[in-house]
Amino acid sequence: MTRGMMDEKIFSRVLENLRYQLSSVKVVVLYHGGEPLLNKNFVSMLKEVKSLGIPFVKTVSNGMIFPDDILEGIVAHQLDAIEFSLDGASPEENNYIRRKSDYATVVSNIKHLIQYKRAQKAQLPKIFLSSAQFLVPDDYHHKNQQPVPPAYLVREFSGEYAGEIAGFKCTWAMRWPHMEVLDNIYDVYVDPYETKPSNYCDHVNNTITIRWNGDVVGCCFDLTSEYVLGNIVEHDLATIWNNQKYLHLRESIDKMDFIDMCEKCNVVKPNVFLVLKPDVISKLKEDSDKQLEAPEGLMNAKTRHALKVKSSL
């Protein structure tokens, strides 16, 4: 998979297309895989999109990199919402599942944003925490039983931070389309209450996803550009939206004759979730217990690390 940052040429083309479709655009998400705040032009992009008058603009971040210019920019230009990802049932699970993530760093950055908003008396951006859970309970019953916010996150943002999180977006960890499941880490849990496919997908009917290089893909789950429908440099969005390949994708879902990318997608096929293997959970619990038993000096060192991250923003 080729990675990259959306450059000014591609972004200008996106803006040009949005201006022609403003009456139809209700939400813009400045994110599609990767870490959006790594883009040095993120704040200027936000400013340009907000200037169009689009009702709701959001982004999603892993929270690891949050320099002052980004923090100040998203507040100044009134990003409507920012969603931070912290997964699993404990900080140890989060750091294990989300490679190169550090719970203390992410939390410090979120709290720094909260404090800056308070200082500026700013209402935006609203802060959401998304959390995928990798342990489906034995009494799981179809979609009526969603995971509750994990206790460690509720504790973290209580007290002086109570009420600062606009919402917790908790889900069972899904098996993403065309992802490789590491069978030494995860078990696959097939939803016993959902056995029939669906012939409707809101993604292909009401959203359009543009990758960093201008490729338009069918939905936000296509992180590897497996099914490219066109490129915004070559054709405008209206043309791509109505081209034969896009129409074929919608028709394939309607007839439930799914293309490969949709064949393993929880949106149209029965749910398949990922569950951490018992030995992995046991190992993480051992690590957590050892952390709690660590000498005071070590715990203080970790606290100093979190404070150092905060002061360097």
mmCIF file of C-alpha atoms in Angstrom:
data_model
loop_
_atom_site.group_PDB
_atom_site.id
_atom_site.type_symbol
_atom_site.label_atom_id
_atom_site.label_comp_id
_atom_site.label_asym_id
_atom_site.label_seq_id
_atom_site.Cartn_x
_atom_site.Cartn_y
_atom_site.Cartn_z
ATOM 1 C CA MET A 1 0.000 0.000 0.000
ATOM 2 C CA THR A 2 1.352 3.412 -0.974
ATOM 3 C CA ARG A 3 1.018 6.052 1.724
ATOM 4 C CA GLY A 4 1.073 9.803 1.259
ATOM 5 C CA MET A 5 -0.255 13.225 2.228
ATOM 6 C CA MET A 6 -2.854 15.101 0.208
ATOM 7 C CA ASP A 7 -1.017 17.971 -1.467
ATOM 8 C CA GLU A 8 -2.327 21.445 -2.298
ATOM 9 C CA LYS A 9 -3.113 20.562 -5.916
ATOM 10 C CA ILE A 10 -5.393 17.670 -4.966
ATOM 11 C CA PHE A 11 -6.960 19.624 -2.121
ATOM 12 C CA SER A 12 -7.702 22.608 -4.378
ATOM 13 C CA ARG A 13 -9.449 20.245 -6.754
ATOM 14 C CA VAL A 14 -11.528 18.881 -3.862
ATOM 15 C CA LEU A 15 -12.504 22.407 -2.785
ATOM 16 C CA GLU A 16 -13.459 23.337 -6.323
ATOM 17 C CA ASN A 17 -15.783 20.330 -6.498
ATOM 18 C CA LEU A 18 -17.288 21.019 -3.086
ATOM 19 C CA ARG A 19 -18.211 24.554 -4.130
ATOM 20 C CA TYR A 20 -20.304 23.138 -6.980
ATOM 21 C CA GLN A 21 -22.040 20.648 -4.677
ATOM 22 C CA LEU A 22 -22.534 22.726 -1.510
ATOM 23 C CA SER A 23 -26.279 22.152 -1.321
ATOM 24 C CA SER A 24 -25.639 18.397 -1.095
ATOM 25 C CA VAL A 25 -22.712 18.418 1.356
ATOM 26 C CA LYS A 26 -23.677 18.201 5.025
ATOM 27 C CA VAL A 27 -20.526 16.723 6.589
ATOM 28 C CA VAL A 28 -16.824 16.737 5.745
ATOM 29 C CA VAL A 29 -14.448 14.373 7.537
ATOM 30 C CA LEU A 30 -10.812 15.416 7.197
ATOM 31 C CA TYR A 31 -9.510 11.895 7.620
ATOM 32 C CA HIS A 32 -9.232 8.554 5.855
ATOM 33 C CA GLY A 33 -6.787 6.200 7.521
ATOM 34 C CA GLY A 34 -3.383 7.226 8.840
ATOM 35 C CA GLU A 35 -2.935 10.258 11.059
ATOM 36 C CA PRO A 36 -4.389 13.505 9.641
ATOM 37 C CA LEU A 37 -2.507 15.795 12.035
ATOM 38 C CA LEU A 38 0.773 14.753 10.382
ATOM 39 C CA ASN A 39 -0.239 16.879 7.405
ATOM 40 C CA LYS A 40 1.508 20.244 7.868
ATOM 41 C CA ASN A 41 -1.350 21.902 5.971
ATOM 42 C CA PHE A 42 -4.099 20.516 8.192
ATOM 43 C CA VAL A 43 -5.069 23.843 9.782
ATOM 44 C CA SER A 44 -5.153 25.726 6.480
ATOM 45 C CA MET A 45 -7.225 22.911 4.967
ATOM 46 C CA LEU A 46 -9.655 23.148 7.877
ATOM 47 C CA LYS A 47 -9.897 26.926 7.426
ATOM 48 C CA GLU A 48 -10.685 26.543 3.715
ATOM 49 C CA VAL A 49 -13.349 23.875 4.262
ATOM 50 C CA LYS A 50 -15.011 25.818 7.082
ATOM 51 C CA SER A 51 -15.090 28.951 4.919
ATOM 52 C CA LEU A 52 -17.443 27.130 2.536
ATOM 53 C CA GLY A 53 -20.122 27.074 5.226
ATOM 54 C CA ILE A 54 -20.391 23.294 5.469
ATOM 55 C CA PRO A 55 -22.530 22.487 8.542
ATOM 56 C CA PHE A 56 -20.234 19.939 10.213
ATOM 57 C CA VAL A 57 -16.498 19.316 9.870
ATOM 58 C CA LYS A 58 -14.669 16.706 11.945
ATOM 59 C CA THR A 59 -11.482 14.684 12.101
ATOM 60 C CA VAL A 60 -10.231 11.517 13.799
ATOM 61 C CA SER A 61 -6.826 11.291 15.468
ATOM 62 C CA ASN A 62 -4.721 8.753 17.335
ATOM 63 C CA GLY A 63 -3.765 11.619 19.666
ATOM 64 C CA MET A 64 -0.041 10.925 19.640
ATOM 65 C CA ILE A 65 1.060 14.130 17.884
ATOM 66 C CA PHE A 66 -0.618 17.376 18.877
ATOM 67 C CA PRO A 67 1.668 20.426 18.508
ATOM 68 C CA ASP A 68 0.547 23.862 19.657
ATOM 69 C CA ASP A 69 -0.072 25.232 16.158
ATOM 70 C CA ILE A 70 -2.490 22.397 15.389
ATOM 71 C CA LEU A 71 -4.233 22.669 18.764
ATOM 72 C CA GLU A 72 -4.636 26.446 18.489
ATOM 73 C CA GLY A 73 -5.696 26.191 14.834
ATOM 74 C CA ILE A 74 -8.526 23.719 15.330
ATOM 75 C CA VAL A 75 -9.930 25.874 18.131
ATOM 76 C CA ALA A 76 -9.499 29.159 16.245
ATOM 77 C CA HIS A 77 -11.131 27.844 13.073
ATOM 78 C CA GLN A 78 -13.851 25.979 14.970
ATOM 79 C CA LEU A 79 -13.416 22.389 13.963
ATOM 80 C CA ASP A 80 -16.781 20.980 14.972
ATOM 81 C CA ALA A 81 -15.560 17.681 16.409
ATOM 82 C CA ILE A 82 -12.419 15.672 16.969
ATOM 83 C CA GLU A 83 -12.526 11.969 17.756
ATOM 84 C CA PHE A 84 -9.653 10.281 19.585
ATOM 85 C CA SER A 85 -9.144 6.526 19.392
ATOM 86 C CA LEU A 86 -8.371 4.568 22.568
ATOM 87 C CA ASP A 87 -9.172 0.875 22.302
ATOM 88 C CA GLY A 88 -9.420 -2.137 24.556
ATOM 89 C CA ALA A 89 -10.366 -2.702 28.182
ATOM 90 C CA SER A 90 -7.243 -1.170 29.732
ATOM 91 C CA PRO A 91 -4.319 1.134 28.938
ATOM 92 C CA GLU A 92 -2.192 -1.986 28.416
ATOM 93 C CA GLU A 93 -4.648 -3.373 25.873
ATOM 94 C CA ASN A 94 -4.731 -0.032 24.073
ATOM 95 C CA ASN A 95 -0.952 0.093 23.759
ATOM 96 C CA TYR A 96 -0.849 -3.524 22.588
ATOM 97 C CA ILE A 97 -3.648 -3.235 20.023
ATOM 98 C CA ARG A 98 -2.759 0.225 18.721
ATOM 99 C CA ARG A 99 0.872 -0.210 17.754
ATOM 100 C CA LYS A 100 3.154 2.730 18.603
ATOM 101 C CA SER A 101 0.390 4.238 20.728
ATOM 102 C CA ASP A 102 1.119 5.394 24.263
ATOM 103 C CA TYR A 103 -1.905 5.818 26.495
ATOM 104 C CA ALA A 104 -0.262 8.376 28.796
ATOM 105 C CA THR A 105 0.745 10.562 25.848
ATOM 106 C CA VAL A 106 -2.698 10.468 24.223
ATOM 107 C CA VAL A 107 -4.517 11.282 27.471
ATOM 108 C CA SER A 108 -2.103 14.115 28.231
ATOM 109 C CA ASN A 109 -2.741 15.614 24.801
ATOM 110 C CA ILE A 110 -6.526 15.342 25.157
ATOM 111 C CA LYS A 111 -6.426 17.015 28.557
ATOM 112 C CA HIS A 112 -4.193 19.744 27.179
ATOM 113 C CA LEU A 113 -6.822 20.431 24.498
ATOM 114 C CA ILE A 114 -9.525 20.578 27.188
ATOM 115 C CA GLN A 115 -7.495 23.048 29.227
ATOM 116 C CA TYR A 116 -6.793 25.209 26.175
ATOM 117 C CA LYS A 117 -10.493 25.278 25.264
ATOM 118 C CA ARG A 118 -11.299 26.377 28.798
ATOM 119 C CA ALA A 119 -8.726 29.154 28.655
ATOM 120 C CA GLN A 120 -10.177 30.370 25.349
ATOM 121 C CA LYS A 121 -13.777 29.885 26.548
ATOM 122 C CA ALA A 122 -14.279 27.832 23.381
ATOM 123 C CA GLN A 123 -17.110 25.374 22.843
ATOM 124 C CA LEU A 124 -15.501 23.715 19.809
ATOM 125 C CA PRO A 125 -14.234 21.271 18.886
ATOM 126 C CA LYS A 126 -16.422 18.821 20.733
ATOM 127 C CA ILE A 127 -14.280 15.925 21.914
ATOM 128 C CA PHE A 128 -15.325 12.319 21.376
ATOM 129 C CA LEU A 129 -13.547 9.134 22.414
ATOM 130 C CA SER A 130 -13.948 6.088 20.194
ATOM 131 C CA SER A 131 -13.209 2.718 21.707
ATOM 132 C CA ALA A 132 -13.266 -0.688 20.030
ATOM 133 C CA GLN A 133 -13.685 -3.569 22.468
ATOM 134 C CA PHE A 134 -12.117 -6.963 21.782
ATOM 135 C CA LEU A 135 -14.144 -9.104 24.178
ATOM 136 C CA VAL A 136 -17.739 -9.876 23.183
ATOM 137 C CA PRO A 137 -19.722 -10.898 26.289
ATOM 138 C CA ASP A 138 -21.299 -14.339 26.582
ATOM 139 C CA ASP A 139 -24.778 -12.788 26.738
ATOM 140 C CA TYR A 140 -24.316 -10.722 23.572
ATOM 141 C CA HIS A 141 -27.662 -10.216 21.863
ATOM 142 C CA HIS A 142 -27.538 -8.830 18.347
ATOM 143 C CA LYS A 143 -27.170 -5.047 17.931
ATOM 144 C CA ASN A 144 -29.210 -4.231 21.032
ATOM 145 C CA GLN A 145 -26.160 -4.907 23.187
ATOM 146 C CA GLN A 146 -23.411 -2.401 22.493
ATOM 147 C CA PRO A 147 -20.287 -2.195 24.640
ATOM 148 C CA VAL A 148 -20.311 0.392 27.396
ATOM 149 C CA PRO A 149 -17.478 2.922 27.803
ATOM 150 C CA PRO A 150 -14.534 1.122 29.427
ATOM 151 C CA ALA A 151 -14.108 1.902 33.116
ATOM 152 C CA TYR A 152 -10.532 3.135 32.751
ATOM 153 C CA LEU A 153 -11.596 5.874 30.316
ATOM 154 C CA VAL A 154 -14.583 6.897 32.450
ATOM 155 C CA ARG A 155 -12.258 7.252 35.458
ATOM 156 C CA GLU A 156 -9.661 9.148 33.441
ATOM 157 C CA PHE A 157 -12.120 11.816 32.378
ATOM 158 C CA SER A 158 -14.093 12.201 35.590
ATOM 159 C CA GLY A 159 -13.442 14.670 38.401
ATOM 160 C CA GLU A 160 -12.138 17.958 37.016
ATOM 161 C CA TYR A 161 -12.654 16.668 33.458
ATOM 162 C CA ALA A 162 -16.233 15.507 33.984
ATOM 163 C CA GLY A 163 -18.534 16.687 31.211
ATOM 164 C CA GLU A 164 -15.680 17.602 28.853
ATOM 165 C CA ILE A 165 -16.100 14.492 26.685
ATOM 166 C CA ALA A 166 -19.072 14.990 24.376
ATOM 167 C CA GLY A 167 -19.544 11.275 23.928
ATOM 168 C CA PHE A 168 -18.035 7.794 23.935
ATOM 169 C CA LYS A 169 -18.376 5.892 20.658
ATOM 170 C CA CYS A 170 -18.006 2.264 21.674
ATOM 171 C CA THR A 171 -18.176 -0.673 19.281
ATOM 172 C CA TRP A 172 -17.200 -4.317 19.134
ATOM 173 C CA ALA A 173 -14.000 -4.667 17.147
ATOM 174 C CA MET A 174 -15.026 -5.574 13.628
ATOM 175 C CA ARG A 175 -13.068 -7.566 11.120
ATOM 176 C CA TRP A 176 -12.381 -4.985 8.461
ATOM 177 C CA PRO A 177 -12.773 -5.906 4.785
ATOM 178 C CA HIS A 178 -9.688 -7.524 3.250
ATOM 179 C CA MET A 179 -7.734 -7.302 6.525
ATOM 180 C CA GLU A 180 -5.372 -10.068 7.563
ATOM 181 C CA VAL A 181 -6.428 -11.518 10.908
ATOM 182 C CA LEU A 182 -3.441 -12.464 13.060
ATOM 183 C CA ASP A 183 -4.620 -15.814 14.383
ATOM 184 C CA ASN A 184 -2.001 -15.866 17.153
ATOM 185 C CA ILE A 185 -3.609 -12.726 18.632
ATOM 186 C CA TYR A 186 -7.296 -12.761 17.700
ATOM 187 C CA ASP A 187 -10.171 -15.188 17.663
ATOM 188 C CA VAL A 188 -12.988 -14.538 15.201
ATOM 189 C CA TYR A 189 -16.480 -14.256 16.684
ATOM 190 C CA VAL A 190 -19.326 -14.753 14.204
ATOM 191 C CA ASP A 191 -22.537 -13.009 15.259
ATOM 192 C CA PRO A 192 -25.045 -15.830 15.952
ATOM 193 C CA TYR A 193 -28.008 -13.454 15.786
ATOM 194 C CA GLU A 194 -27.333 -11.956 12.376
ATOM 195 C CA THR A 195 -27.193 -14.535 9.620
ATOM 196 C CA LYS A 196 -28.591 -12.789 6.545
ATOM 197 C CA PRO A 197 -26.866 -10.260 4.288
ATOM 198 C CA SER A 198 -28.275 -6.807 3.611
ATOM 199 C CA ASN A 199 -28.861 -5.170 0.252
ATOM 200 C CA TYR A 200 -28.340 -1.610 1.489
ATOM 201 C CA CYS A 201 -25.184 0.333 2.301
ATOM 202 C CA ASP A 202 -25.432 3.980 3.294
ATOM 203 C CA HIS A 203 -21.756 4.529 2.434
ATOM 204 C CA VAL A 204 -22.219 4.083 -1.305
ATOM 205 C CA ASN A 205 -25.489 6.014 -1.403
ATOM 206 C CA ASN A 206 -24.774 9.040 0.777
ATOM 207 C CA THR A 207 -21.006 9.457 1.171
ATOM 208 C CA ILE A 208 -18.013 9.895 -1.099
ATOM 209 C CA THR A 209 -14.465 9.115 -0.012
ATOM 210 C CA ILE A 210 -11.410 10.769 -1.548
ATOM 211 C CA ARG A 211 -7.956 9.398 -0.802
ATOM 212 C CA TRP A 212 -4.771 11.453 -0.456
ATOM 213 C CA ASN A 213 -3.842 11.068 -4.155
ATOM 214 C CA GLY A 214 -7.299 11.986 -5.465
ATOM 215 C CA ASP A 215 -8.562 8.422 -5.882
ATOM 216 C CA VAL A 216 -12.239 8.018 -5.065
ATOM 217 C CA VAL A 217 -13.058 4.739 -3.317
ATOM 218 C CA GLY A 218 -16.353 3.176 -2.360
ATOM 219 C CA CYS A 219 -16.257 3.805 1.361
ATOM 220 C CA CYS A 220 -14.170 4.627 4.425
ATOM 221 C CA PHE A 221 -13.353 0.933 4.949
ATOM 222 C CA ASP A 222 -11.278 0.799 1.767
ATOM 223 C CA LEU A 223 -7.989 1.910 3.303
ATOM 224 C CA THR A 224 -5.840 0.261 0.637
ATOM 225 C CA SER A 225 -7.614 1.587 -2.479
ATOM 226 C CA GLU A 226 -8.706 -1.893 -3.457
ATOM 227 C CA TYR A 227 -11.670 -0.648 -5.478
ATOM 228 C CA VAL A 228 -10.928 2.724 -7.111
ATOM 229 C CA LEU A 229 -13.922 4.356 -8.801
ATOM 230 C CA GLY A 230 -12.120 7.304 -10.374
ATOM 231 C CA ASN A 231 -9.709 10.121 -9.653
ATOM 232 C CA ILE A 232 -10.666 13.702 -8.885
ATOM 233 C CA VAL A 233 -7.827 15.078 -11.009
ATOM 234 C CA GLU A 234 -9.218 13.358 -14.084
ATOM 235 C CA HIS A 235 -12.960 13.789 -13.503
ATOM 236 C CA ASP A 236 -15.215 15.904 -11.293
ATOM 237 C CA LEU A 237 -17.041 14.310 -8.373
ATOM 238 C CA ALA A 238 -20.441 14.389 -10.066
ATOM 239 C CA THR A 239 -19.075 12.454 -13.040
ATOM 240 C CA ILE A 240 -17.397 9.862 -10.802
ATOM 241 C CA TRP A 241 -20.509 9.553 -8.617
ATOM 242 C CA ASN A 242 -22.583 8.608 -11.647
ATOM 243 C CA ASN A 243 -20.040 6.584 -13.640
ATOM 244 C CA GLN A 244 -20.505 2.938 -14.611
ATOM 245 C CA LYS A 245 -18.179 1.581 -11.936
ATOM 246 C CA TYR A 246 -20.007 3.412 -9.126
ATOM 247 C CA LEU A 247 -23.377 2.321 -10.512
ATOM 248 C CA HIS A 248 -22.127 -1.272 -10.712
ATOM 249 C CA LEU A 249 -21.009 -1.134 -7.060
ATOM 250 C CA ARG A 250 -24.445 0.049 -5.912
ATOM 251 C CA GLU A 251 -26.184 -2.504 -8.119
ATOM 252 C CA SER A 252 -24.002 -5.333 -6.786
ATOM 253 C CA ILE A 253 -25.081 -4.482 -3.247
ATOM 254 C CA ASP A 254 -28.727 -4.117 -4.207
ATOM 255 C CA LYS A 255 -28.655 -7.576 -5.830
ATOM 256 C CA MET A 256 -26.425 -8.979 -3.059
ATOM 257 C CA ASP A 257 -23.931 -10.100 -5.669
ATOM 258 C CA PHE A 258 -21.086 -8.589 -3.657
ATOM 259 C CA ILE A 259 -17.683 -7.599 -5.015
ATOM 260 C CA ASP A 260 -14.686 -8.984 -3.105
ATOM 261 C CA MET A 261 -14.315 -5.867 -0.945
ATOM 262 C CA CYS A 262 -17.918 -6.085 0.301
ATOM 263 C CA GLU A 263 -17.831 -9.844 0.824
ATOM 264 C CA LYS A 264 -16.315 -9.530 4.315
ATOM 265 C CA CYS A 265 -17.875 -6.224 5.343
ATOM 266 C CA ASN A 266 -20.083 -6.082 8.451
ATOM 267 C CA VAL A 267 -22.292 -3.449 6.840
ATOM 268 C CA VAL A 268 -23.831 -5.814 4.289
ATOM 269 C CA LYS A 269 -22.737 -9.249 5.520
ATOM 270 C CA PRO A 270 -23.353 -10.867 8.933
ATOM 271 C CA ASN A 271 -21.226 -9.386 11.698
ATOM 272 C CA VAL A 272 -17.787 -10.833 12.341
ATOM 273 C CA PHE A 273 -15.914 -9.467 15.336
ATOM 274 C CA LEU A 274 -12.351 -9.803 16.614
ATOM 275 C CA VAL A 275 -11.718 -11.062 20.144
ATOM 276 C CA LEU A 276 -8.358 -11.109 21.883
ATOM 277 C CA LYS A 277 -7.203 -14.647 22.620
ATOM 278 C CA PRO A 278 -7.383 -15.656 26.312
ATOM 279 C CA ASP A 279 -3.598 -16.041 26.612
ATOM 280 C CA VAL A 280 -3.093 -12.529 25.239
ATOM 281 C CA ILE A 281 -5.572 -11.104 27.761
ATOM 282 C CA SER A 282 -3.844 -13.006 30.586
ATOM 283 C CA LYS A 283 -0.438 -11.670 29.574
ATOM 284 C CA LEU A 284 -1.736 -8.091 29.432
ATOM 285 C CA LYS A 285 -3.363 -8.491 32.850
ATOM 286 C CA GLU A 286 -0.056 -9.739 34.264
ATOM 287 C CA ASP A 287 1.704 -6.712 32.821
ATOM 288 C CA SER A 288 -0.950 -4.449 34.339
ATOM 289 C CA ASP A 289 -0.598 -6.085 37.766
ATOM 290 C CA LYS A 290 3.176 -5.717 37.630
ATOM 291 C CA GLN A 291 2.734 -2.049 36.800
ATOM 292 C CA LEU A 292 0.573 -1.540 39.872
ATOM 293 C CA GLU A 293 3.225 -3.263 42.015
ATOM 294 C CA ALA A 294 6.086 -1.220 40.540
ATOM 295 C CA PRO A 295 8.319 0.752 42.929
ATOM 296 C CA GLU A 296 7.235 4.315 43.628
ATOM 297 C CA GLY A 297 10.235 5.699 41.749
ATOM 298 C CA LEU A 298 9.193 3.937 38.552
ATOM 299 C CA MET A 299 5.630 5.184 38.853
ATOM 300 C CA ASN A 300 6.913 8.712 39.365
ATOM 301 C CA ALA A 301 9.077 8.372 36.287
ATOM 302 C CA LYS A 302 6.022 7.474 34.228
ATOM 303 C CA THR A 303 4.174 10.450 35.660
ATOM 304 C CA ARG A 304 7.067 12.721 34.750
ATOM 305 C CA HIS A 305 6.959 11.318 31.213
ATOM 306 C CA ALA A 306 3.295 12.286 30.871
ATOM 307 C CA LEU A 307 3.968 15.783 32.210
ATOM 308 C CA LYS A 308 6.921 16.198 29.880
ATOM 309 C CA VAL A 309 4.746 15.371 26.891
ATOM 310 C CA LYS A 310 2.172 17.880 28.018
ATOM 311 C CA SER A 311 4.641 20.710 28.519
ATOM 312 C CA SER A 312 6.257 20.136 25.131
ATOM 313 C CA LEU A 313 3.079 20.772 23.137
#
